[in-house]
Amino acid sequence: MRKHFVYSLATSVFLLFNSCATNPVTGKRDISLVSEEQEIAMGLEADPQIVAQYGLVQNPTLQKFIQEKGQQMAAVSHRPNLKYEFKIVDSPILNAFAVPGGYVYFTRGIMAHFNSEAQFAGVLGHEIGHITARHSAQQQSKSILTQGVLLGGMIAFPELAELGDVASQGASLLFLKFGRDDERQSDELGVEYSTKIGYDASHMADFFQTLQRQSAQSGQGEIPEWQSTHPNPANRYSTVHQLADQWKQKTNATNLKEGRDSYLRMIDGLIYGEDPKQGFVENNTFYHPELKFQFPVPTGWNIQNTPQQVQMAPKDGKALLFLRLAQGTSLETAAQQMLQANQLQAIESKQVTVNGLPALAVIAQQSTQQQQQAQQQQAAPIQALSYFIQYGGNIYNITGVSAAADFNNYFQSFSAVAQNFRQLTDQEKINRKPEVVRIKTVKAAGTLTQVLRTFSVPDKRLEEMAILNGMQLTDRVEAKTLIKVIEK
């Protein structure tokens, strides 16, 4: 999980009046709570947590590509002295984000939606711009003073978030939320940097249209992450085109590259959408084909699946339920370690079986010291139901936690998930294959609709494929053009 530096309020106030830095892009003096050394330290600490949370895409060609292009761009940026890292993380969400100190991450979801090296380069330059203009460092400065407030809308009780390892995730959302001025500046820097390494930056604007169409098709509840966290004013498309023209003139650039076919060939075979082997939800049941287990998901609850754990929460945020691998060689030591790590004390414990599997059920509450601290902070004491289940050479910990006052309301939901944990035997679920991006060569000219049908794309997915290709269904596609389709 992502972790970030937390300073005391007194330290923050001291730094506020004693820390100024010259913005490398504007040349102006900015008040900052975060020095460049602290930026670098934040990146060093956050990077292994981000990689652990999402995992890296196992594609050496793509990882090499983002590193090479990133380093080229960093060298012409306003902060070439930083040690930059560029990585593609294993998430289906359309997202790209930057962490202070020179760390930039693209998801495989956003990689699947680019249609040229130039589109990719524009967004890469945009993210580097957040680092060079110190936007992410400035957002981290704000988070130092607002971390406690941030979680209010997501989890009603910070103690719950801490137990479920989501407190740091909530704070990290600040890295992705910038004001319109910051976004405009990063767009300008994205155009500048991508032009300087030889790309036609006007194609960056085309990608904004892809995001807008993806949002319209999915509905606001599934808005692409990069768009939802990067405000998109109506004139952004035309502004980027104007900036691209200006930078072509400034650099006297000729033969700027689009790199459409080369990019498409690189992403052939990239997993598209959820990767079933990492676990998937279907009909309110979570299945893990590799570890061969399943359990129900409470109706209406949100779910987040990461390599470390599966988290579930009701929409009101008043409870948290997670499954993760427990530490320890026996059920008893696993329970002991989990309780100690979270400063909980057992008030009831019993040996049980869960669908034939040996298990230990524990009801726990905060230690007396923790309860006293909670009272001093005017926070509600919490209570938890934990099951430790032995299966397949592992011990799984399923824990549901809520405020003690709400515990009885959520007990049945917690219990139902744990008691219905079972072995997965359905071969169709175990052998579920991911969808992948496949690059096809058009044999005969026609509209995109006609072309897609020749590759057996079902009508219900035509618009999705049009968006994926950055085209309209009515666009004419010439023979020998490369296009994307999705196959199992």
mmCIF file with all atom_site columns, C-alpha atoms in Angstrom, residues 311-411:
data_model
loop_
_atom_site.group_PDB
_atom_site.id
_atom_site.type_symbol
_atom_site.label_atom_id
_atom_site.label_alt_id
_atom_site.label_comp_id
_atom_site.label_asym_id
_atom_site.label_entity_id
_atom_site.label_seq_id
_atom_site.pdbx_PDB_ins_code
_atom_site.Cartn_x
_atom_site.Cartn_y
_atom_site.Cartn_z
_atom_site.occupancy
_atom_site.B_iso_or_equiv
_atom_site.pdbx_formal_charge
_atom_site.auth_seq_id
_atom_site.auth_comp_id
_atom_site.auth_asym_id
_atom_site.auth_atom_id
_atom_site.pdbx_PDB_model_num
ATOM 1   C CA . GLN A 1 311 ? -11.344 -4.730  0.096  1.00 0.00 ? 311 GLN A CA 1
ATOM 2   C CA . MET A 1 312 ? -15.088 -4.218  0.249  1.00 0.00 ? 312 MET A CA 1
ATOM 3   C CA . ALA A 1 313 ? -17.107 -1.394  1.753  1.00 0.00 ? 313 ALA A CA 1
ATOM 4   C CA . PRO A 1 314 ? -20.741 -0.240  1.758  1.00 0.00 ? 314 PRO A CA 1
ATOM 5   C CA . LYS A 1 315 ? -21.400 3.018   -0.044 1.00 0.00 ? 315 LYS A CA 1
ATOM 6   C CA . ASP A 1 316 ? -21.841 4.908   3.244  1.00 0.00 ? 316 ASP A CA 1
ATOM 7   C CA . GLY A 1 317 ? -18.252 4.019   4.199  1.00 0.00 ? 317 GLY A CA 1
ATOM 8   C CA . LYS A 1 318 ? -19.221 2.969   7.711  1.00 0.00 ? 318 LYS A CA 1
ATOM 9   C CA . ALA A 1 319 ? -17.661 -0.474  7.499  1.00 0.00 ? 319 ALA A CA 1
ATOM 10  C CA . LEU A 1 320 ? -14.720 -2.175  5.866  1.00 0.00 ? 320 LEU A CA 1
ATOM 11  C CA . LEU A 1 321 ? -14.269 -5.828  4.955  1.00 0.00 ? 321 LEU A CA 1
ATOM 12  C CA . PHE A 1 322 ? -11.038 -7.264  3.606  1.00 0.00 ? 322 PHE A CA 1
ATOM 13  C CA . LEU A 1 323 ? -9.417  -10.556 2.705  1.00 0.00 ? 323 LEU A CA 1
ATOM 14  C CA . ARG A 1 324 ? -5.652  -10.972 2.738  1.00 0.00 ? 324 ARG A CA 1
ATOM 15  C CA . LEU A 1 325 ? -3.035  -13.616 3.422  1.00 0.00 ? 325 LEU A CA 1
ATOM 16  C CA . ALA A 1 326 ? -2.296  -13.878 7.136  1.00 0.00 ? 326 ALA A CA 1
ATOM 17  C CA . GLN A 1 327 ? 1.151   -14.149 8.688  1.00 0.00 ? 327 GLN A CA 1
ATOM 18  C CA . GLY A 1 328 ? 1.944   -17.106 10.914 1.00 0.00 ? 328 GLY A CA 1
ATOM 19  C CA . THR A 1 329 ? 2.247   -20.882 10.687 1.00 0.00 ? 329 THR A CA 1
ATOM 20  C CA . SER A 1 330 ? -0.914  -21.734 12.631 1.00 0.00 ? 330 SER A CA 1
ATOM 21  C CA . LEU A 1 331 ? -4.379  -20.235 12.976 1.00 0.00 ? 331 LEU A CA 1
ATOM 22  C CA . GLU A 1 332 ? -3.589  -19.124 16.521 1.00 0.00 ? 332 GLU A CA 1
ATOM 23  C CA . THR A 1 333 ? -0.308  -17.378 15.677 1.00 0.00 ? 333 THR A CA 1
ATOM 24  C CA . ALA A 1 334 ? -1.892  -15.771 12.600 1.00 0.00 ? 334 ALA A CA 1
ATOM 25  C CA . ALA A 1 335 ? -4.683  -14.345 14.753 1.00 0.00 ? 335 ALA A CA 1
ATOM 26  C CA . GLN A 1 336 ? -2.227  -13.212 17.409 1.00 0.00 ? 336 GLN A CA 1
ATOM 27  C CA . GLN A 1 337 ? -0.012  -11.387 14.900 1.00 0.00 ? 337 GLN A CA 1
ATOM 28  C CA . MET A 1 338 ? -2.939  -9.654  13.216 1.00 0.00 ? 338 MET A CA 1
ATOM 29  C CA . LEU A 1 339 ? -4.410  -8.483  16.528 1.00 0.00 ? 339 LEU A CA 1
ATOM 30  C CA . GLN A 1 340 ? -1.066  -7.216  17.804 1.00 0.00 ? 340 GLN A CA 1
ATOM 31  C CA . ALA A 1 341 ? -0.278  -5.419  14.559 1.00 0.00 ? 341 ALA A CA 1
ATOM 32  C CA . ASN A 1 342 ? -3.559  -3.515  14.757 1.00 0.00 ? 342 ASN A CA 1
ATOM 33  C CA . GLN A 1 343 ? -3.590  -3.061  18.553 1.00 0.00 ? 343 GLN A CA 1
ATOM 34  C CA . LEU A 1 344 ? -6.771  -5.079  18.936 1.00 0.00 ? 344 LEU A CA 1
ATOM 35  C CA . GLN A 1 345 ? -7.675  -7.429  21.759 1.00 0.00 ? 345 GLN A CA 1
ATOM 36  C CA . ALA A 1 346 ? -9.839  -10.538 21.425 1.00 0.00 ? 346 ALA A CA 1
ATOM 37  C CA . ILE A 1 347 ? -13.062 -10.591 23.420 1.00 0.00 ? 347 ILE A CA 1
ATOM 38  C CA . GLU A 1 348 ? -14.301 -13.888 21.970 1.00 0.00 ? 348 GLU A CA 1
ATOM 39  C CA . SER A 1 349 ? -12.509 -16.655 20.053 1.00 0.00 ? 349 SER A CA 1
ATOM 40  C CA . LYS A 1 350 ? -13.529 -20.132 18.887 1.00 0.00 ? 350 LYS A CA 1
ATOM 41  C CA . GLN A 1 351 ? -12.377 -22.937 16.608 1.00 0.00 ? 351 GLN A CA 1
ATOM 42  C CA . VAL A 1 352 ? -14.791 -23.461 13.699 1.00 0.00 ? 352 VAL A CA 1
ATOM 43  C CA . THR A 1 353 ? -14.902 -25.052 10.268 1.00 0.00 ? 353 THR A CA 1
ATOM 44  C CA . VAL A 1 354 ? -15.760 -23.109 7.123  1.00 0.00 ? 354 VAL A CA 1
ATOM 45  C CA . ASN A 1 355 ? -17.042 -25.415 4.399  1.00 0.00 ? 355 ASN A CA 1
ATOM 46  C CA . GLY A 1 356 ? -14.818 -28.202 5.695  1.00 0.00 ? 356 GLY A CA 1
ATOM 47  C CA . LEU A 1 357 ? -11.782 -25.959 6.199  1.00 0.00 ? 357 LEU A CA 1
ATOM 48  C CA . PRO A 1 358 ? -10.225 -25.475 9.673  1.00 0.00 ? 358 PRO A CA 1
ATOM 49  C CA . ALA A 1 359 ? -10.766 -21.927 10.899 1.00 0.00 ? 359 ALA A CA 1
ATOM 50  C CA . LEU A 1 360 ? -10.623 -19.635 13.893 1.00 0.00 ? 360 LEU A CA 1
ATOM 51  C CA . ALA A 1 361 ? -13.277 -16.947 14.452 1.00 0.00 ? 361 ALA A CA 1
ATOM 52  C CA . VAL A 1 362 ? -12.382 -13.945 16.605 1.00 0.00 ? 362 VAL A CA 1
ATOM 53  C CA . ILE A 1 363 ? -14.356 -10.935 17.765 1.00 0.00 ? 363 ILE A CA 1
ATOM 54  C CA . ALA A 1 364 ? -12.005 -8.142  18.780 1.00 0.00 ? 364 ALA A CA 1
ATOM 55  C CA . GLN A 1 365 ? -12.008 -4.543  19.889 1.00 0.00 ? 365 GLN A CA 1
ATOM 56  C CA . GLN A 1 366 ? -9.426  -1.827  20.331 1.00 0.00 ? 366 GLN A CA 1
ATOM 57  C CA . SER A 1 367 ? -7.059  -2.122  23.259 1.00 0.00 ? 367 SER A CA 1
ATOM 58  C CA . THR A 1 368 ? -7.870  0.015   26.285 1.00 0.00 ? 368 THR A CA 1
ATOM 59  C CA . GLN A 1 369 ? -5.077  2.404   25.356 1.00 0.00 ? 369 GLN A CA 1
ATOM 60  C CA . GLN A 1 370 ? -6.405  2.746   21.807 1.00 0.00 ? 370 GLN A CA 1
ATOM 61  C CA . GLN A 1 371 ? -9.939  3.345   23.074 1.00 0.00 ? 371 GLN A CA 1
ATOM 62  C CA . GLN A 1 372 ? -8.666  6.109   25.356 1.00 0.00 ? 372 GLN A CA 1
ATOM 63  C CA . GLN A 1 373 ? -6.816  7.710   22.462 1.00 0.00 ? 373 GLN A CA 1
ATOM 64  C CA . ALA A 1 374 ? -9.948  7.478   20.319 1.00 0.00 ? 374 ALA A CA 1
ATOM 65  C CA . GLN A 1 375 ? -11.990 9.202   23.025 1.00 0.00 ? 375 GLN A CA 1
ATOM 66  C CA . GLN A 1 376 ? -9.405  11.981  23.299 1.00 0.00 ? 376 GLN A CA 1
ATOM 67  C CA . GLN A 1 377 ? -9.628  12.489  19.534 1.00 0.00 ? 377 GLN A CA 1
ATOM 68  C CA . GLN A 1 378 ? -13.437 12.301  19.692 1.00 0.00 ? 378 GLN A CA 1
ATOM 69  C CA . ALA A 1 379 ? -13.337 9.220   17.454 1.00 0.00 ? 379 ALA A CA 1
ATOM 70  C CA . ALA A 1 380 ? -15.628 6.235   17.795 1.00 0.00 ? 380 ALA A CA 1
ATOM 71  C CA . PRO A 1 381 ? -14.142 2.986   19.174 1.00 0.00 ? 381 PRO A CA 1
ATOM 72  C CA . ILE A 1 382 ? -14.134 0.137   16.661 1.00 0.00 ? 382 ILE A CA 1
ATOM 73  C CA . GLN A 1 383 ? -14.947 -3.561  16.730 1.00 0.00 ? 383 GLN A CA 1
ATOM 74  C CA . ALA A 1 384 ? -13.962 -6.349  14.341 1.00 0.00 ? 384 ALA A CA 1
ATOM 75  C CA . LEU A 1 385 ? -14.955 -9.863  13.323 1.00 0.00 ? 385 LEU A CA 1
ATOM 76  C CA . SER A 1 386 ? -12.035 -11.884 11.957 1.00 0.00 ? 386 SER A CA 1
ATOM 77  C CA . TYR A 1 387 ? -11.920 -15.350 10.453 1.00 0.00 ? 387 TYR A CA 1
ATOM 78  C CA . PHE A 1 388 ? -8.611  -17.135 9.918  1.00 0.00 ? 388 PHE A CA 1
ATOM 79  C CA . ILE A 1 389 ? -9.094  -19.969 7.433  1.00 0.00 ? 389 ILE A CA 1
ATOM 80  C CA . GLN A 1 390 ? -6.522  -22.631 6.528  1.00 0.00 ? 390 GLN A CA 1
ATOM 81  C CA . TYR A 1 391 ? -6.642  -23.613 2.865  1.00 0.00 ? 391 TYR A CA 1
ATOM 82  C CA . GLY A 1 392 ? -4.240  -24.619 0.101  1.00 0.00 ? 392 GLY A CA 1
ATOM 83  C CA . GLY A 1 393 ? -1.104  -24.119 2.185  1.00 0.00 ? 393 GLY A CA 1
ATOM 84  C CA . ASN A 1 394 ? -2.128  -20.577 3.158  1.00 0.00 ? 394 ASN A CA 1
ATOM 85  C CA . ILE A 1 395 ? -3.983  -18.937 6.014  1.00 0.00 ? 395 ILE A CA 1
ATOM 86  C CA . TYR A 1 396 ? -6.546  -16.402 4.817  1.00 0.00 ? 396 TYR A CA 1
ATOM 87  C CA . ASN A 1 397 ? -7.694  -13.575 7.058  1.00 0.00 ? 397 ASN A CA 1
ATOM 88  C CA . ILE A 1 398 ? -11.170 -12.195 6.429  1.00 0.00 ? 398 ILE A CA 1
ATOM 89  C CA . THR A 1 399 ? -11.850 -9.233  8.712  1.00 0.00 ? 399 THR A CA 1
ATOM 90  C CA . GLY A 1 400 ? -14.880 -6.984  8.915  1.00 0.00 ? 400 GLY A CA 1
ATOM 91  C CA . VAL A 1 401 ? -14.582 -3.814  10.980 1.00 0.00 ? 401 VAL A CA 1
ATOM 92  C CA . SER A 1 402 ? -16.913 -0.972  11.925 1.00 0.00 ? 402 SER A CA 1
ATOM 93  C CA . ALA A 1 403 ? -17.569 1.445   14.741 1.00 0.00 ? 403 ALA A CA 1
ATOM 94  C CA . ALA A 1 404 ? -18.571 -0.521  17.825 1.00 0.00 ? 404 ALA A CA 1
ATOM 95  C CA . ALA A 1 405 ? -21.987 1.162   17.763 1.00 0.00 ? 405 ALA A CA 1
ATOM 96  C CA . ASP A 1 406 ? -22.600 -0.140  14.217 1.00 0.00 ? 406 ASP A CA 1
ATOM 97  C CA . PHE A 1 407 ? -21.035 -3.566  14.662 1.00 0.00 ? 407 PHE A CA 1
ATOM 98  C CA . ASN A 1 408 ? -24.296 -5.465  15.144 1.00 0.00 ? 408 ASN A CA 1
ATOM 99  C CA . ASN A 1 409 ? -25.696 -3.906  11.967 1.00 0.00 ? 409 ASN A CA 1
ATOM 100 C CA . TYR A 1 410 ? -22.799 -5.242  9.898  1.00 0.00 ? 410 TYR A CA 1
ATOM 101 C CA . PHE A 1 411 ? -22.118 -8.498  11.754 1.00 0.00 ? 411 PHE A CA 1
#
